[in-house]
Coordinates of C-alpha atoms and ligand atoms in Angstrom, one line a residue:
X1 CA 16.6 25.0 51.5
X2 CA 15.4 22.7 49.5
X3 CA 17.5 23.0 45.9
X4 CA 18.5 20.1 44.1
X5 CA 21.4 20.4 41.4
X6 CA 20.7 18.0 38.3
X7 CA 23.5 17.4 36.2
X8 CA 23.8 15.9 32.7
X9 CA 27.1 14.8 31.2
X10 CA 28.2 14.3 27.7
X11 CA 32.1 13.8 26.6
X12 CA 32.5 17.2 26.3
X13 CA 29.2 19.1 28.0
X14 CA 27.8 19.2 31.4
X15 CA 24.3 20.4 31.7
X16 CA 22.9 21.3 34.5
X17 CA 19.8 22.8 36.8
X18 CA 19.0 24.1 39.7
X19 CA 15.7 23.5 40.8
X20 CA 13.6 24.6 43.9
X21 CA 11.9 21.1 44.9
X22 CA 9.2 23.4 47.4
X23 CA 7.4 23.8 44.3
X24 CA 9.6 22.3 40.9
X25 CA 10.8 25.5 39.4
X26 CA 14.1 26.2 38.0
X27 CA 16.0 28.7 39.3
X28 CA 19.3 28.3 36.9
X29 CA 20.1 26.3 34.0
X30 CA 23.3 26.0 32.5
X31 CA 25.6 24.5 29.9
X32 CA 29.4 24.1 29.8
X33 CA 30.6 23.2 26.0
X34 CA 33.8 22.3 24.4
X35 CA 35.1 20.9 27.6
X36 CA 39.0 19.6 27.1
X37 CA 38.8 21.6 23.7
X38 CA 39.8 25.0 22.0
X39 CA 36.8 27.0 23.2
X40 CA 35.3 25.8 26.1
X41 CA 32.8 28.4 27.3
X42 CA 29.8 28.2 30.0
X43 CA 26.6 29.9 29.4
X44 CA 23.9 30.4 32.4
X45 CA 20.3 31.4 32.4
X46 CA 18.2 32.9 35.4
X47 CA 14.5 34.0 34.6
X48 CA 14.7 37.4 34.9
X49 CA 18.8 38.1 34.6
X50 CA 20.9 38.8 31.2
X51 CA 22.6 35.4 30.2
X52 CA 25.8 34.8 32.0
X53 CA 28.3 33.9 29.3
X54 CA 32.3 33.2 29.7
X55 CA 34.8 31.9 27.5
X56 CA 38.0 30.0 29.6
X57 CA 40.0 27.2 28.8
X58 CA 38.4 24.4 30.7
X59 CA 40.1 21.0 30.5
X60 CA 38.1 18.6 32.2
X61 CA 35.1 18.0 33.8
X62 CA 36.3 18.8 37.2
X63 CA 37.2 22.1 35.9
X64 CA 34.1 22.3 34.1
X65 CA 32.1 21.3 37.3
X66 CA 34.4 24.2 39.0
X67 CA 32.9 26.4 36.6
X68 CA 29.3 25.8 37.4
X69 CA 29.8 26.2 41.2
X70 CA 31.4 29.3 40.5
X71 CA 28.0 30.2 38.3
X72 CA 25.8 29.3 40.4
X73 CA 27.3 31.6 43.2
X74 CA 28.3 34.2 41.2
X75 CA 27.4 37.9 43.6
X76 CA 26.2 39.2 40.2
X77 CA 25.0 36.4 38.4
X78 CA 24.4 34.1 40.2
X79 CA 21.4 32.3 42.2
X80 CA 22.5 31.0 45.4
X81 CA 25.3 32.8 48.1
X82 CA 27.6 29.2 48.7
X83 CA 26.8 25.5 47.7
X84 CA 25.2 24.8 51.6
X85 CA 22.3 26.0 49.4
X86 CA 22.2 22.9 47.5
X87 CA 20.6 19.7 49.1
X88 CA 22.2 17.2 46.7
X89 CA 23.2 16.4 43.4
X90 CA 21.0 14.0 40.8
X91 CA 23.1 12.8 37.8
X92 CA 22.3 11.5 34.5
X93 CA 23.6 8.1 34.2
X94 CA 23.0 6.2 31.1
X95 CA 23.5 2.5 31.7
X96 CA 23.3 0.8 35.4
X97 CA 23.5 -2.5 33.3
X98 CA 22.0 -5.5 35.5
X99 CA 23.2 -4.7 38.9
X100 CA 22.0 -1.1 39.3
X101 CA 18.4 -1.2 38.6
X102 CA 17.4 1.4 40.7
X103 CA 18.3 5.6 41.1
X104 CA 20.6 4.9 44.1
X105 CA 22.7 7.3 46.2
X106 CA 26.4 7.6 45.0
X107 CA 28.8 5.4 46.8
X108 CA 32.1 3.7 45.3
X109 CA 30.5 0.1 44.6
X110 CA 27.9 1.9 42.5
X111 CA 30.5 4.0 40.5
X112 CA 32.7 0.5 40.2
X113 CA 29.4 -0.8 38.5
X114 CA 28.8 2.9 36.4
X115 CA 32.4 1.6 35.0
X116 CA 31.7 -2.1 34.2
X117 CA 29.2 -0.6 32.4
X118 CA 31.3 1.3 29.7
X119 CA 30.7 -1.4 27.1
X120 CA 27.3 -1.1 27.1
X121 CA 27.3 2.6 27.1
X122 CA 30.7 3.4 25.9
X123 CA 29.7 7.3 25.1
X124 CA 28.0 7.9 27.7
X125 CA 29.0 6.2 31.0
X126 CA 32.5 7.3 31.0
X127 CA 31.4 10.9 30.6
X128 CA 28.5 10.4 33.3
X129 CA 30.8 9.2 35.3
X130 CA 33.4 12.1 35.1
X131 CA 30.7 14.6 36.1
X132 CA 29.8 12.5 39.4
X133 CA 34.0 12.6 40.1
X134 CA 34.0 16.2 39.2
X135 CA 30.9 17.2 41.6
X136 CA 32.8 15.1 44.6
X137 CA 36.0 17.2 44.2
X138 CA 34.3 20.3 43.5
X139 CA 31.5 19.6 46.7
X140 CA 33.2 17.2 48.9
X141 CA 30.4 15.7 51.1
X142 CA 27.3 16.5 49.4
X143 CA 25.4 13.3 48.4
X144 CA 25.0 12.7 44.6
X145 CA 22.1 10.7 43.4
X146 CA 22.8 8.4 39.5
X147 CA 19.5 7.7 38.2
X148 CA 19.5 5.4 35.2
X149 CA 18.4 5.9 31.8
X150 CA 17.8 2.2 32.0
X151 CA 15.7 2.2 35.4
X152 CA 12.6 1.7 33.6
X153 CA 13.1 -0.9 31.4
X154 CA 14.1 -2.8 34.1
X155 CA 11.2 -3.2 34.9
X156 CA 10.1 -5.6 32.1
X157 CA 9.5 -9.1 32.1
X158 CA 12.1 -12.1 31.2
X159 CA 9.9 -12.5 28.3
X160 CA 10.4 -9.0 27.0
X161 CA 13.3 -8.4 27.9
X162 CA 15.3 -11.6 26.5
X163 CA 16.5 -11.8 22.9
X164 CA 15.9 -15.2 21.6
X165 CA 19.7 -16.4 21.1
X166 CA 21.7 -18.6 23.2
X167 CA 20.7 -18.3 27.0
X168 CA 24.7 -18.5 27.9
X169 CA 25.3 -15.0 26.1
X170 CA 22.8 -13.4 28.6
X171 CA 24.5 -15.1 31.6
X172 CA 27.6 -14.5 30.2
X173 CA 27.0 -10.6 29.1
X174 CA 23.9 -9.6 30.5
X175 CA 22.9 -9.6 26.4
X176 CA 19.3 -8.6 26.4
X177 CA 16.7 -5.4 26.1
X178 CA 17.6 -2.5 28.2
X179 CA 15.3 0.4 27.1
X180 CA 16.6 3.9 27.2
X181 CA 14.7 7.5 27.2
X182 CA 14.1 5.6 30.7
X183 CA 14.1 8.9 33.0
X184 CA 11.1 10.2 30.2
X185 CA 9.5 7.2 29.8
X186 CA 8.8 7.0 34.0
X187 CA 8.2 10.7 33.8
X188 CA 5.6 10.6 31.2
X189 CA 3.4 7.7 32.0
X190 CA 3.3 8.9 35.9
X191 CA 2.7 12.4 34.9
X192 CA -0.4 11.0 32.1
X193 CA -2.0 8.8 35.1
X194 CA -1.8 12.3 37.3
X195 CA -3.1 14.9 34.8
X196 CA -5.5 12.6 33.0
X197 CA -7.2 11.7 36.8
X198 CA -6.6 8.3 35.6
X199 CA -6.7 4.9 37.9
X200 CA -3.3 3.9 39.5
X201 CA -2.9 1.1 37.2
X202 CA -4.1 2.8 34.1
X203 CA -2.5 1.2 31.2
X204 CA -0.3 3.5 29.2
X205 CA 1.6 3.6 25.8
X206 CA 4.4 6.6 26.2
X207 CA 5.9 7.7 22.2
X208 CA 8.5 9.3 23.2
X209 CA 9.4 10.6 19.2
X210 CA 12.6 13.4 19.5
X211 CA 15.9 12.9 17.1
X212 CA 16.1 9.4 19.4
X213 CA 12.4 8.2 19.5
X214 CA 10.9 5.4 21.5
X215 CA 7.9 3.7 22.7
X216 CA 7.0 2.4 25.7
X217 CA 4.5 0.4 27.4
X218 CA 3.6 0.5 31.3
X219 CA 0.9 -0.3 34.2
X220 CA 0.5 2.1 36.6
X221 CA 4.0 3.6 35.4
X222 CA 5.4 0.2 35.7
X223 CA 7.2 -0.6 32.4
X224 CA 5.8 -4.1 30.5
X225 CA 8.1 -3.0 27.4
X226 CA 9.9 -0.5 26.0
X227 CA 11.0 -0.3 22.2
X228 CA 14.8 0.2 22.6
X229 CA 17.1 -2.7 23.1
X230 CA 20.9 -3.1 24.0
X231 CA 21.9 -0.1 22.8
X232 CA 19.0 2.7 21.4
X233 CA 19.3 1.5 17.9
X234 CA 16.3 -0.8 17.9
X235 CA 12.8 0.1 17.8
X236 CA 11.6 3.3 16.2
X237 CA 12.8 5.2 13.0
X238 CA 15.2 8.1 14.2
X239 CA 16.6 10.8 13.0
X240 CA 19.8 9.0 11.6
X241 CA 19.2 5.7 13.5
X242 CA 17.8 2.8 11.6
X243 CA 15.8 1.4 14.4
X244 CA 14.9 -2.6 13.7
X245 CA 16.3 -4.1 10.9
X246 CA 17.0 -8.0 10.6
X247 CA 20.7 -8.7 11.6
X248 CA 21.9 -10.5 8.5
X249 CA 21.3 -6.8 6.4
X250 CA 24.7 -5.7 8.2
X251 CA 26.5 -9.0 6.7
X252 CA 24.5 -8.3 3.2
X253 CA 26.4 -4.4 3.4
X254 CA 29.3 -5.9 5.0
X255 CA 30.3 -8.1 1.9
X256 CA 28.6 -5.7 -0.8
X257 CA 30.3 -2.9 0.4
X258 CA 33.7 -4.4 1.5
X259 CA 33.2 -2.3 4.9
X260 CA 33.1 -4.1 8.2
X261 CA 31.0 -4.3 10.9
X262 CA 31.9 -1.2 12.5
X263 CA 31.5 0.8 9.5
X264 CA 27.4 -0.7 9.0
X265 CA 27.0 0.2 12.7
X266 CA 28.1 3.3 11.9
X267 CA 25.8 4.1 9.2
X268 CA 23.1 2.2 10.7
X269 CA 23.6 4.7 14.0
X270 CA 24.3 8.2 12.0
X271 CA 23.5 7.6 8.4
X272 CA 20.3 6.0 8.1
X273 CA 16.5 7.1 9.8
X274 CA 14.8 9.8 8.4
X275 CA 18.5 11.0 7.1
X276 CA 19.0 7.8 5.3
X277 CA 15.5 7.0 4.0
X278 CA 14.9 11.4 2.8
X279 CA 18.6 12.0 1.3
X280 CA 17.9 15.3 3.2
X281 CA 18.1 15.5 6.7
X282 CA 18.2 13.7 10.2
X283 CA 15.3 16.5 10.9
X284 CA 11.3 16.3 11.5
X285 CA 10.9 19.7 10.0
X286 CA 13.3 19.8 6.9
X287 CA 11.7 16.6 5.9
X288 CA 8.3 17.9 6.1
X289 CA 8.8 20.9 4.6
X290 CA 10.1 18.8 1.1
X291 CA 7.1 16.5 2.0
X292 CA 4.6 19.6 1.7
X293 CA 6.6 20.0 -1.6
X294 CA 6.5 17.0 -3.4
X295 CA 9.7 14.9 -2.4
X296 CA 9.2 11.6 -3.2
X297 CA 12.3 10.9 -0.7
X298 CA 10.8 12.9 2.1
X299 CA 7.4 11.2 1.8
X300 CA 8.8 7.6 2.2
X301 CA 10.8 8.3 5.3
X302 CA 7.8 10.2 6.6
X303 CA 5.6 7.0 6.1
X304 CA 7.9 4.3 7.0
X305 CA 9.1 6.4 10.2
X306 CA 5.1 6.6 11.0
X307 CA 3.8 3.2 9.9
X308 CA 6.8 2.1 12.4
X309 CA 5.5 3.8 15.3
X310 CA 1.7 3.0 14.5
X311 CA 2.8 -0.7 14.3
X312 CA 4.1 -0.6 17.7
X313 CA 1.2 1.0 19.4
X314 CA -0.7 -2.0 18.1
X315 CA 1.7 -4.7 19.4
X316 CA 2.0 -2.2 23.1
X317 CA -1.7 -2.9 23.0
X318 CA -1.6 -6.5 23.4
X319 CA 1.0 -6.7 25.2
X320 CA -0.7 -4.5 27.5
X321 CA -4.0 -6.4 27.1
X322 CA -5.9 -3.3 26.5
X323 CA -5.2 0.3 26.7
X324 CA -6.3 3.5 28.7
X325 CA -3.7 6.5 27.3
X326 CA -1.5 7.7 25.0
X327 CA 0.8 10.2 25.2
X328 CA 3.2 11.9 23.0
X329 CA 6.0 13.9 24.4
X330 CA 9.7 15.3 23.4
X331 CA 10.7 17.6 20.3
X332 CA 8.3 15.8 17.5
X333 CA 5.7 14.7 19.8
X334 CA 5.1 17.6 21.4
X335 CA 5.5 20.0 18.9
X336 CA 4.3 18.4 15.2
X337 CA -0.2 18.1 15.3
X338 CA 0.4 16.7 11.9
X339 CA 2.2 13.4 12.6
X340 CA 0.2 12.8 15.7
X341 CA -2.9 13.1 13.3
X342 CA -1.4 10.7 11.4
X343 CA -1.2 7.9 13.9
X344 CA -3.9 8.3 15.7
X345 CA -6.0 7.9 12.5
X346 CA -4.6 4.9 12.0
X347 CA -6.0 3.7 15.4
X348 CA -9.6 5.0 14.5
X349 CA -10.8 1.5 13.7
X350 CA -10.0 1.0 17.4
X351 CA -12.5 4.2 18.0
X352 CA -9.6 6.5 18.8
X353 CA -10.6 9.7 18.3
X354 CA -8.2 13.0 18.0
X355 CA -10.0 16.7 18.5
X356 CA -8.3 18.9 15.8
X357 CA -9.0 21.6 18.1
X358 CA -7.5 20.2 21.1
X359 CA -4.9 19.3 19.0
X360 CA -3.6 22.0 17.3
X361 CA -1.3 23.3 20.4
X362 CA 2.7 22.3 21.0
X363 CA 4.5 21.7 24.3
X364 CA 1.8 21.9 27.2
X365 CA 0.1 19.2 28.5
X366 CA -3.3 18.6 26.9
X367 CA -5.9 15.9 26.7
X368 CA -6.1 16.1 22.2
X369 CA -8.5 13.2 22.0
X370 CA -12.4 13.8 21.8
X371 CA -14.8 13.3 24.5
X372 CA -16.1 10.2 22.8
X373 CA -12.3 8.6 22.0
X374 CA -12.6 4.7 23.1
X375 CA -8.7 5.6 24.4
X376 CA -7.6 9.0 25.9
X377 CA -4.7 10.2 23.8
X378 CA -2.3 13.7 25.9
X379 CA 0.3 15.8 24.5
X380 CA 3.0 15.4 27.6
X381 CA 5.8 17.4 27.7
X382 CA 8.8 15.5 28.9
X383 CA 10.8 16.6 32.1
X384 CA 13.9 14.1 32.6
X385 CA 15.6 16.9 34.7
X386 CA 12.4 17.4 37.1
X387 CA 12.5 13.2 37.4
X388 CA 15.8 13.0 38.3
X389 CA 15.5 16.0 40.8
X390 CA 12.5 13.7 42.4
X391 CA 14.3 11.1 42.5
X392 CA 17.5 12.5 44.4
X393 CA 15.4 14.6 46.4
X394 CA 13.4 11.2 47.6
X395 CA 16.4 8.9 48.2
X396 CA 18.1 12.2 50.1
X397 CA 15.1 13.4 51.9
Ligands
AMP401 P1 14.4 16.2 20.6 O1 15.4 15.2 20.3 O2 13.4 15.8 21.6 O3 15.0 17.6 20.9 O4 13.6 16.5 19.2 C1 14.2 16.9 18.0 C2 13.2 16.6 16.9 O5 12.0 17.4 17.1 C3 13.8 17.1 15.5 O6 13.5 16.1 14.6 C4 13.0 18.3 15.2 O7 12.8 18.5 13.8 C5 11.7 18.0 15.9 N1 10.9 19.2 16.1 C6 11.1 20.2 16.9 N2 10.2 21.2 16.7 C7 9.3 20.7 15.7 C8 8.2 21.2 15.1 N3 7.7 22.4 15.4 N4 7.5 20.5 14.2 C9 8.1 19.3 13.9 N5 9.1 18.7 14.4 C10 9.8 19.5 15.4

């Protein structure tokens, strides 16, 4: 028996997988919605089996967690005869904040820290948290594994990581750059040095570009920077996140607007991106498609979203002092040839070279630079449930 249960919380979702480590396939996924709401319903898939679909008031997650152990072991439906068959249990956990750098096994000092973490991840941590609670009542004594979103960018320098404002606000708060996307970042830079037979310490630029997009720098999967801050509002154009603007804009809306600082946040986190920049939508494809059509709207949050990204591959260069890979991974990167075209033309002064050929495939991992290109360039697909499952299976081996 060697399954390991992954488990994703959101405030009202639990995700989960089941996933043979003897040779990293899933054997169940699931997802409980609506938790605590009118509606709650879980939904399993098997390969091979009819979806497993019920709809029962559920009104936490410990009910919810209830639910998936009941799944899981379903006679009919289900993948596994009693929970001895699961080794452990790897959870999702946004922000480990300064003390918990590492994935570490579950314990009560680490979920004392998962809580003094809610201000820095007040959507998440409380709901990750929930889900680890819910898995110890539902499966007392099984070990449970939290592996940070913000493990990787741990692993950057002082010099990265700080923001240049008072020192005492750092020692006071632990203010400075986090990174998030960490569990893809670690996954995708490893998994470009294995596929791409490339040296341990290869030198890799990860763009991880979904609805939240980031980049990331690393040697020899070891992170040097990462573009996402305190929170996953800096860096990148997103979907409806602004990524970096100068901080004195939220003051300039603030008094031009007579809205306060809650409201900018707001609008800088769900109202602006490719949504704010288009007028049309938070999504890669709808703003394309009005691209291909004309829209003048569409074509400026295309390029400014791009240039942004471009512009950061050139600074992750330096920073890296040279560069061996780059990957693109999760729901734009893997799936959209044309704005990974885009960028890596951009970078043919540096003698990058895409293959159109090569390129023109979506979510399998491919080398899609020519034989000649001075830099390798992969499409990666992401696995942050596979990562975590390595990671619980090697601190509970
Ligand atoms: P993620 O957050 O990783 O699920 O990625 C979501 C983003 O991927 C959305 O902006 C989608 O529009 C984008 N996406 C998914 N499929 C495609 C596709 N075939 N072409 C372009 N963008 C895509």
């Amino acid at each position: 028996m060697n399954n390991i249960l992954v488990v994703n919380c959101g405030s009202s979702s639990l995700k989960y997988q089941l996933i043979n480590m003897d040779n990293e396939s899933v054997i169940a996924k699931g997802l409980v919605e609506r938790i605590g709401i009118d509606g709650s319903n879980i939904t399993q898939k098997v390969p091979g089996k009819p979806d497993y679909k019920i709809e029962t008031p559920m009104k936490d997650h410990v009910d919810a967690a209830n639910h998936m152990f009941k799944a899981l072991t379903d006679p009919t439906n289900g993948v596994i005869k009693s929970l001895d068959e699961i080794s452990a249990i790897g959870h999702r956990v946004l922000h480990g904040g300064i003390k918990l750098t590492e994935s570490v096994l579950v314990d009560q000092h680490v979920k004392d820290v998962i809580k003094e973490c809610f201000d820095l991840g007040p959507l998440h941590n409380p709901a990750n948290l929930m889900g680890i609670e819910a898995c110890e009542k539902n499966a007392p004594g099984k070990k449970n594994v939290a592996v940070f979103d913000t493990t990787f960018g741990m692993g950057m320098e002082e010099k990265a990581y700080l923001y240049a404002i008072p020192y005492e606000y750092y020692e006071k708060y632990s203010i400075r750059r986090y990174g998030f996307h960490g569990t893809s970042h670690m996954f995708v830079s490893r998994e470009t040095i294995k596929f791409g037979n490339l040296k341990p310490d290869a030198k890799v630029i990860v763009c991880h570009l979904g609805n939240g997009a980031s980049v990331s720098a690393s040697i020899g999967g070891k992170c040097v920077d990462t573009s996402m801050g305190l929170t996953p509002l800096e860096g990148l154009v997103m979907g409806t996140r602004s990524g970096d603007v100068d901080p004195a804009v939220l003051q300039f809306i603030c008094n031009k607007e007579k809205k306060d600082i809650n409201e900018v946040l707001n609008i800088l986190n769900k109202k602006s991106g490719l949504l704010g920049l288009s007028g049309i939508s938070s999504d890669c494809r709808d703003v394309e498609s009005a691209y291909d059509k004309g829209d003048k709207g569409a074509k400026r949050a295309f390029d400014v979203m791009t240039y942004r990204i471009e512009k950061y591959i050139g600074a992750y260069m330096v920073a890296l002092g040279g560069c061996d890979a780059i990957s693109f991974t999760a729901g734009i990167g893997e799936n959209d040839k044309g704005i990974r075209e885009t960028i890596c033309n951009q970078l043919s002064f540096l003698g990058v070279k895409l293959d159109k050929e090569r390129n023109n495939i979506r979510g399998e991992a491919r080398l899609i630079s020519a034989d000649d290109s001075s830099i390798k360039v992969f499409l990666m697909p992401t696995n942050e449930e596979l990562m975590i499952a390595r990671e619980t299976l090697r601190l509970t081996k």
